[in-house]
Tab-separated table of C-alpha atoms (C1' of nucleotides) in Angstrom:
chain	number	residue	atom	x	y	z
A	1249	MET	CA	-19.760	-0.190	9.733
A	1250	PRO	CA	-21.200	-2.364	7.207
A	1251	GLU	CA	-20.851	-6.049	7.986
A	1252	LEU	CA	-21.556	-9.049	5.795
A	1253	PRO	CA	-25.315	-8.518	5.228
A	1254	GLU	CA	-24.929	-4.830	4.414
A	1255	VAL	CA	-21.945	-5.417	2.119
A	1256	GLU	CA	-23.713	-8.275	0.360
A	1257	VAL	CA	-26.739	-6.030	-0.235
A	1258	VAL	CA	-24.380	-3.511	-1.849
A	1259	ARG	CA	-22.808	-6.266	-3.960
A	1260	GLN	CA	-26.195	-7.335	-5.265
A	1261	GLY	CA	-26.960	-3.739	-6.181
A	1262	LEU	CA	-23.680	-3.475	-8.080
A	1263	GLU	CA	-24.483	-6.687	-9.924
A	1264	ARG	CA	-27.754	-5.173	-11.085
A	1265	GLY	CA	-26.416	-1.685	-11.660
A	1266	VAL	CA	-22.917	-1.751	-13.144
A	1267	VAL	CA	-21.981	-5.240	-14.350
A	1268	GLY	CA	-21.712	-5.412	-18.141
A	1269	ARG	CA	-21.134	-1.670	-18.449
A	1270	THR	CA	-18.027	0.157	-19.656
A	1271	VAL	CA	-16.360	2.957	-17.708
A	1272	ALA	CA	-15.910	6.211	-19.596
A	1273	THR	CA	-14.360	8.638	-17.121
A	1274	VAL	CA	-13.342	8.673	-13.475
A	1275	THR	CA	-13.097	11.586	-11.057
A	1276	VAL	CA	-11.282	11.364	-7.734
A	1277	GLY	CA	-12.504	14.001	-5.310
A	1278	HIS	CA	-10.386	13.012	-2.313
A	1279	PRO	CA	-6.961	11.343	-2.550
A	1280	ARG	CA	-7.465	9.538	0.747
A	1281	ALA	CA	-10.251	7.458	-0.803
A	1282	ILE	CA	-7.743	5.789	-3.142
A	1283	ARG	CA	-4.742	5.713	-0.786
A	1284	ARG	CA	-4.520	1.947	-1.192
A	1285	HIS	CA	-3.887	2.506	-4.890
A	1286	LEU	CA	-0.184	3.096	-4.375
A	1287	ALA	CA	0.548	4.201	-7.964
A	1288	GLY	CA	-1.617	7.280	-7.470
A	1289	GLU	CA	-4.612	9.007	-8.968
A	1290	SER	CA	-3.620	9.207	-12.637
A	1291	ASP	CA	-2.765	5.501	-12.696
A	1292	PHE	CA	-6.032	4.644	-10.934
A	1293	ILE	CA	-8.005	6.561	-13.562
A	1294	ALA	CA	-6.034	5.152	-16.502
A	1295	LEU	CA	-6.630	1.563	-15.374
A	1296	LEU	CA	-10.389	2.123	-15.212
A	1297	ALA	CA	-11.114	4.218	-18.308
A	1298	GLY	CA	-12.476	2.116	-21.157
A	1299	ARG	CA	-12.745	-1.027	-19.031
A	1300	ARG	CA	-15.845	-3.179	-18.904
A	1301	ILE	CA	-17.030	-4.452	-15.507
A	1302	GLU	CA	-17.477	-8.213	-15.687
A	1303	ALA	CA	-18.897	-9.158	-12.280
A	1304	ALA	CA	-19.474	-8.069	-8.674
A	1305	ARG	CA	-17.834	-10.237	-6.006
A	1306	ARG	CA	-17.406	-10.230	-2.246
A	1307	ARG	CA	-15.327	-11.940	0.399
A	1308	GLY	CA	-16.107	-10.960	3.973
A	1309	LYS	CA	-16.487	-7.194	3.925
A	1310	TYR	CA	-14.378	-6.715	0.780
A	1311	LEU	CA	-15.957	-6.105	-2.599
A	1312	TRP	CA	-14.330	-6.275	-6.004
A	1313	LEU	CA	-15.357	-5.782	-9.596
A	1314	PRO	CA	-13.326	-7.843	-12.114
A	1315	LEU	CA	-12.529	-5.824	-15.243
A	1316	ASP	CA	-12.045	-6.984	-18.833
A	1317	SER	CA	-8.369	-5.999	-18.477
A	1318	GLY	CA	-7.741	-8.714	-15.894
A	1319	ASP	CA	-7.447	-6.158	-13.097
A	1320	VAL	CA	-10.111	-5.700	-10.450
A	1321	LEU	CA	-11.600	-2.601	-8.846
A	1322	GLN	CA	-11.398	-3.425	-5.145
A	1323	ALA	CA	-13.473	-1.686	-2.491
A	1324	HIS	CA	-13.799	-1.676	1.283
A	1325	LEU	CA	-16.498	0.473	2.839
A	1326	GLY	CA	-14.738	0.952	6.177
A	1327	MET	CA	-17.065	2.497	8.745
A	1328	SER	CA	-19.051	4.866	6.576
A	1329	GLY	CA	-18.441	4.031	2.916
A	1330	GLN	CA	-21.224	3.750	0.367
A	1331	LEU	CA	-21.250	2.612	-3.248
A	1332	LEU	CA	-24.246	4.239	-4.873
A	1333	VAL	CA	-25.674	3.776	-8.361
A	1334	VAL	CA	-27.391	7.080	-9.095
A	1335	PRO	CA	-28.574	9.214	-12.019
A	1336	PRO	CA	-25.850	11.516	-13.411
A	1337	ASP	CA	-27.856	14.648	-12.681
A	1338	LYS	CA	-28.242	13.843	-8.998
A	1339	PRO	CA	-26.435	16.557	-6.983
A	1340	ALA	CA	-23.081	15.564	-5.512
A	1341	GLU	CA	-23.264	14.053	-2.039
A	1342	THR	CA	-21.436	15.937	0.730
A	1343	HIS	CA	-18.823	13.204	1.069
A	1344	LEU	CA	-18.585	12.156	-2.562
A	1345	ARG	CA	-15.035	10.826	-3.026
A	1346	VAL	CA	-14.910	8.990	-6.375
A	1347	ARG	CA	-17.217	9.119	-9.375
A	1348	LEU	CA	-17.334	6.614	-12.251
A	1349	VAL	CA	-19.186	7.738	-15.373
A	1350	PHE	CA	-20.201	5.098	-17.905
A	1351	LEU	CA	-20.038	5.071	-21.695
A	1352	ASP	CA	-23.780	4.464	-21.993
A	1353	GLY	CA	-24.563	7.725	-20.188
A	1354	GLY	CA	-26.720	5.905	-17.637
A	1355	HIS	CA	-26.493	5.800	-13.856
A	1356	GLU	CA	-23.107	6.641	-12.318
A	1357	LEU	CA	-21.256	4.712	-9.646
A	1358	ARG	CA	-20.332	6.954	-6.713
A	1359	TYR	CA	-18.110	6.178	-3.747
A	1360	VAL	CA	-19.305	8.275	-0.826
A	1361	ASP	CA	-17.530	8.072	2.540
A	1362	GLN	CA	-17.808	10.464	5.448
A	1363	ARG	CA	-14.863	9.222	7.502
A	1364	THR	CA	-12.823	7.799	4.623
A	1365	PHE	CA	-11.707	4.709	6.522
A	1366	GLY	CA	-12.627	2.751	3.418
A	1367	GLY	CA	-11.585	3.252	-0.171
A	1368	LEU	CA	-11.011	1.959	-3.685
A	1369	ALA	CA	-8.012	0.562	-5.552
A	1370	VAL	CA	-7.374	-1.084	-8.898
A	1371	VAL	CA	-5.245	-4.168	-8.381
A	1372	ALA	CA	-4.163	-7.159	-10.409
A	1373	SER	CA	-6.412	-10.174	-9.958
A	1374	GLU	CA	-4.758	-13.223	-8.487
A	1375	VAL	CA	-3.769	-15.592	-11.262
A	1376	THR	CA	-4.134	-18.727	-9.184
A	1377	GLY	CA	-7.258	-17.534	-7.383
A	1378	GLY	CA	-9.682	-18.960	-9.894
A	1379	ALA	CA	-12.405	-16.401	-9.302
A	1380	GLY	CA	-9.996	-13.545	-9.811
A	1381	GLN	CA	-9.674	-12.838	-6.122
A	1382	PRO	CA	-7.382	-9.898	-5.400
A	1383	ALA	CA	-4.025	-10.987	-4.012
A	1384	GLY	CA	-4.273	-8.498	-1.168
A	1385	ILE	CA	-7.219	-10.221	0.484
A	1386	ARG	CA	-6.007	-13.797	0.426
A	1387	HIS	CA	-5.686	-13.689	4.201
A	1388	ILE	CA	-9.416	-13.004	4.611
A	1389	ALA	CA	-11.172	-16.200	5.722
A	1390	PRO	CA	-14.457	-17.338	4.152
A	1391	ASP	CA	-17.587	-16.049	5.860
A	1392	PRO	CA	-19.948	-18.389	7.766
A	1393	LEU	CA	-22.408	-18.483	4.849
A	1394	ASP	CA	-19.723	-19.345	2.261
A	1395	PRO	CA	-19.741	-23.008	1.100
A	1396	ALA	CA	-15.942	-22.825	1.401
A	1397	PHE	CA	-16.204	-22.157	5.135
A	1398	ASP	CA	-14.646	-25.049	7.041
A	1399	PRO	CA	-16.196	-25.511	10.516
A	1400	VAL	CA	-13.537	-28.000	11.598
A	1401	ALA	CA	-10.720	-25.659	10.654
A	1402	PHE	CA	-12.572	-22.832	12.400
A	1403	ARG	CA	-12.868	-24.794	15.632
A	1404	GLY	CA	-9.197	-25.712	15.505
A	1405	ALA	CA	-8.119	-22.161	14.838
A	1406	LEU	CA	-10.257	-20.923	17.733
A	1407	ARG	CA	-8.753	-23.398	20.153
A	1408	ARG	CA	-5.243	-22.395	19.164
A	1409	ARG	CA	-6.011	-18.801	19.999
A	1410	ARG	CA	-5.245	-17.265	23.361
A	1411	THR	CA	-7.842	-14.554	23.505
A	1412	GLY	CA	-11.516	-13.879	24.127
A	1413	ILE	CA	-14.165	-15.208	21.769
A	1414	LYS	CA	-15.420	-11.844	20.546
A	1415	ARG	CA	-11.942	-10.644	19.719
A	1416	ALA	CA	-11.511	-13.828	17.683
A	1417	LEU	CA	-14.818	-13.319	15.860
A	1418	LEU	CA	-13.741	-9.843	14.811
A	1419	ASP	CA	-10.467	-11.177	13.386
A	1420	GLN	CA	-11.190	-11.497	9.657
A	1421	LYS	CA	-8.388	-14.059	9.260
A	1422	LEU	CA	-10.421	-16.556	11.312
A	1423	VAL	CA	-13.901	-15.871	10.008
A	1424	SER	CA	-14.921	-12.950	7.841
A	1425	GLY	CA	-17.944	-10.710	7.534
A	1426	VAL	CA	-18.642	-10.521	11.273
A	1427	GLY	CA	-18.381	-7.119	12.953
A	1428	ASN	CA	-19.520	-5.569	16.207
A	1429	ILE	CA	-23.260	-5.996	15.643
A	1430	TYR	CA	-23.342	-9.583	14.444
A	1431	ALA	CA	-20.645	-10.742	16.867
A	1432	ASP	CA	-22.844	-9.574	19.741
A	1433	GLU	CA	-25.978	-11.033	18.158
A	1434	GLY	CA	-24.332	-14.387	17.410
A	1435	LEU	CA	-22.918	-14.652	20.930
A	1436	TRP	CA	-26.339	-13.908	22.406
A	1437	ARG	CA	-27.950	-16.593	20.255
A	1438	ALA	CA	-25.323	-19.074	21.447
A	1439	SER	CA	-25.586	-17.873	25.078
A	1440	LEU	CA	-21.855	-17.209	25.235
A	1441	HIS	CA	-20.098	-14.283	26.897
A	1442	TYR	CA	-17.675	-12.249	24.780
A	1443	ALA	CA	-14.817	-12.703	27.239
A	1444	ARG	CA	-14.929	-16.496	27.124
A	1445	PRO	CA	-11.382	-17.756	26.474
A	1446	THR	CA	-11.263	-19.365	23.038
A	1447	GLU	CA	-9.157	-22.316	24.154
A	1448	THR	CA	-11.853	-23.460	26.608
A	1449	LEU	CA	-14.650	-23.675	24.039
A	1450	ARG	CA	-16.176	-27.115	23.687
A	1451	GLY	CA	-17.160	-28.577	20.324
A	1452	PRO	CA	-20.924	-28.143	20.892
A	1453	GLU	CA	-20.411	-24.542	21.968
A	1454	VAL	CA	-18.542	-23.727	18.768
A	1455	ALA	CA	-21.295	-25.454	16.789
A	1456	ARG	CA	-23.909	-23.392	18.637
A	1457	LEU	CA	-21.996	-20.204	17.949
A	1458	LEU	CA	-21.640	-21.013	14.272
A	1459	ALA	CA	-25.336	-21.827	14.002
A	1460	GLY	CA	-26.205	-18.546	15.733
A	1461	LEU	CA	-23.943	-16.531	13.458
A	1462	ARG	CA	-25.254	-18.192	10.332
A	1463	ALA	CA	-28.854	-17.648	11.349
A	1464	VAL	CA	-28.453	-13.998	12.267
A	1465	LEU	CA	-26.411	-13.205	9.152
A	1466	ALA	CA	-28.938	-14.922	6.896
A	1467	GLU	CA	-31.907	-13.241	8.560
A	1468	ALA	CA	-30.233	-9.846	8.382
A	1469	LEU	CA	-29.457	-10.361	4.709
A	1470	THR	CA	-33.080	-11.258	3.999
A	1471	ALA	CA	-34.129	-8.063	5.777
A	1472	GLY	CA	-31.747	-6.016	3.620
A	1473	GLY	CA	-29.224	-5.448	6.428
A	1474	THR	CA	-29.144	-3.309	9.569
A	1475	SER	CA	-29.616	0.418	9.133
A	1476	PHE	CA	-29.864	2.916	11.992
A	1477	ASP	CA	-29.629	5.914	9.682
A	1478	ALA	CA	-29.002	6.822	6.044
A	1479	THR	CA	-25.352	5.727	6.248
A	1480	TYR	CA	-26.090	2.078	5.622
A	1481	VAL	CA	-28.009	1.726	2.433
A	1482	SER	CA	-27.992	-0.390	-0.691
A	1483	ALA	CA	-26.514	0.819	-3.983
A	1484	GLU	CA	-29.991	2.109	-4.777
A	1485	GLY	CA	-30.182	3.985	-1.473
A	1486	VAL	CA	-32.604	1.667	0.319
A	1487	SER	CA	-32.257	1.065	4.080
A	1488	GLY	CA	-32.396	-2.446	5.523
A	1489	LEU	CA	-34.912	-3.402	8.181
A	1490	PHE	CA	-32.974	-5.701	10.501
A	1491	ALA	CA	-32.405	-3.045	13.215
A	1492	ARG	CA	-35.786	-3.868	14.716
A	1493	GLU	CA	-34.922	-7.571	14.956
A	1494	LEU	CA	-31.727	-7.063	16.953
A	1495	ALA	CA	-31.695	-8.917	20.264
A	1496	VAL	CA	-28.927	-7.086	22.118
A	1497	TYR	CA	-27.017	-4.567	19.978
A	1498	GLY	CA	-28.094	-1.035	20.865
A	1499	ARG	CA	-30.670	-2.337	23.369
A	1500	ALA	CA	-29.017	-1.361	26.681
A	1501	GLY	CA	-31.558	-1.386	29.499
A	1502	GLN	CA	-34.248	-3.039	27.404
A	1503	PRO	CA	-35.478	-6.541	28.301
A	1504	CYS	CA	-33.718	-9.582	26.911
A	1505	ARG	CA	-35.973	-11.190	24.310
A	1506	ARG	CA	-35.354	-14.569	25.958
A	1507	CYS	CA	-35.490	-13.948	29.711
A	1508	GLY	CA	-36.522	-10.333	30.251
A	1509	THR	CA	-33.340	-9.297	32.086
A	1510	PRO	CA	-32.217	-5.775	31.093
A	1511	ILE	CA	-29.511	-5.842	28.438
A	1512	ARG	CA	-26.121	-4.633	29.633
A	1513	ARG	CA	-23.722	-2.423	27.697
A	1514	GLU	CA	-20.000	-2.457	28.424
A	1515	LYS	CA	-16.959	-0.835	26.896
A	1516	PHE	CA	-14.779	-3.411	25.209
A	1517	MET	CA	-12.040	-3.005	22.619
A	1518	ASN	CA	-12.716	0.731	22.399
A	1519	ARG	CA	-16.307	0.053	21.415
A	1520	SER	CA	-19.505	-1.231	22.975
A	1521	SER	CA	-20.558	-4.779	23.706
A	1522	TYR	CA	-24.109	-5.765	24.541
A	1523	THR	CA	-24.998	-8.893	26.493
A	1524	CYS	CA	-27.782	-10.349	28.572
A	1525	PRO	CA	-26.317	-10.683	32.099
A	1526	ARG	CA	-28.409	-13.784	32.725
A	1527	CYS	CA	-28.169	-15.620	29.386
A	1528	GLN	CA	-24.498	-14.725	28.979
A	1529	PRO	CA	-22.851	-14.759	32.425
A	1530	ARG	CA	-19.244	-13.643	32.572
A	1531	PRO	CA	-16.953	-16.690	32.688
A	1532	ARG	CA	-14.846	-17.223	35.815
A	1533	ARG	CA	-11.779	-17.056	33.662
A	1534	ALA	CA	-12.445	-14.056	31.456
A	1535	ARG	CA	-10.157	-12.991	28.652
A	1536	TRP	CA	-10.211	-9.943	26.478
B	715	DC	C1'	4.785	-15.410	15.168
B	716	DT	C1'	0.666	-13.479	18.394
B	717	DT	C1'	-1.859	-10.076	20.934
B	718	DC	C1'	-3.607	-5.577	21.809
B	719	DA	C1'	-4.010	-0.371	22.081
B	720	DA	C1'	-3.897	3.485	19.360
B	721	DA	C1'	-4.498	5.753	15.186
B	722	DC	C1'	-6.909	6.923	11.128
B	723	DC	C1'	-11.442	10.585	10.020
B	724	DT	C1'	-15.963	13.314	10.268
B	725	DG	C1'	-20.124	13.993	12.314
B	726	DT	C1'	-23.866	13.696	15.842
B	727	DG	C1'	-26.045	13.894	20.222
B	728	DG	C1'	-26.079	14.643	25.196
B	729	DG	C1'	-24.845	17.311	29.276
B	730	DC	C1'	-23.740	21.619	31.174
C	188	DT	C1'	-26.568	29.200	21.743
C	189	DG	C1'	-21.907	27.173	22.454
C	190	DC	C1'	-18.504	24.001	24.161
C	191	DC	C1'	-16.757	19.572	25.346
C	192	DC	C1'	-16.960	14.831	25.643
C	193	DA	C1'	-18.452	10.263	24.253
C	194	DC	C1'	-19.513	7.577	20.596
C	195	DA	C1'	-20.258	5.427	15.639
C	196	DG	C1'	-21.352	-0.803	11.933
C	197	DG	C1'	-13.505	-1.315	10.517
C	198	DT	C1'	-8.890	-1.999	9.491
C	199	DT	C1'	-3.952	-0.944	9.874
C	200	DT	C1'	0.045	-0.010	12.429
C	201	DG	C1'	3.515	-0.620	15.644
C	202	DA	C1'	4.933	-2.013	20.155
C	203	DA	C1'	5.560	-5.672	23.481
DNA sequence: CTTCAAACCTGTGGGC
DNA sequence: TGCCCACAGGTTTGAA
């Protein structure tokens, strides 16, 4: 669901809404939402109660809140997760899974998730990580907008792969934050087909792809993210406006914004891929 | 080690 | 109205 722009919008909302505040009580409404917290519900609650939230951080699609205990509250929104900062008297959402009440009696932090693919966990922060990065997400690569992102390493890693370019873009170990929407949008901007074998990519093509990804991610972030419905909203419940800027995603049959050819939708990796048949011709050697 | 399909969930919308 | 299928922005798992 949420990709880099949407998750970053949530992070910014958490920075405004919960950083500097101290947790009073925690309620877990669905055990599946904290299944990654292996020690269980009572341990999860005990590690949060009385702790002050020091910051709101993100890597790729992962979020975490460093606590004054040295632990971090880690979150992944999965396909349908939301972290909402709402008044305590607001009625419970249908899929409310976890509720954090604060000592100051102000707005609560609620984890709401229809499908529960995402969830929360309290984990020890990585000692050597510097920024207190959770140990469990060390394998997540920097995102294309991160100063730590290394384009040379990215190109090398791509060339060593034996798969199609879109599959590689969705692999968070290579580059993070990119999901189905922004992979399709980035590939369209670079005029590359999703089934292009990674090992055949030339240097300029990788540079074009990276530039396309960076541009679309930055523009989407400025617009507050992509939101087709009320599932993808900021911590304050606001929908982003980037859906109307999309070039290919969800635009099957509509004219390509570059050449007018109707956008094509295909099933790929158990999901949909959108391409312009003219701007992004299928490579002779296709791989997926 | 890499690659890939299936599984994990709940809900919505379209066709009949 | 109801039923059934396809589909939804992600990650993990296990098999090959």
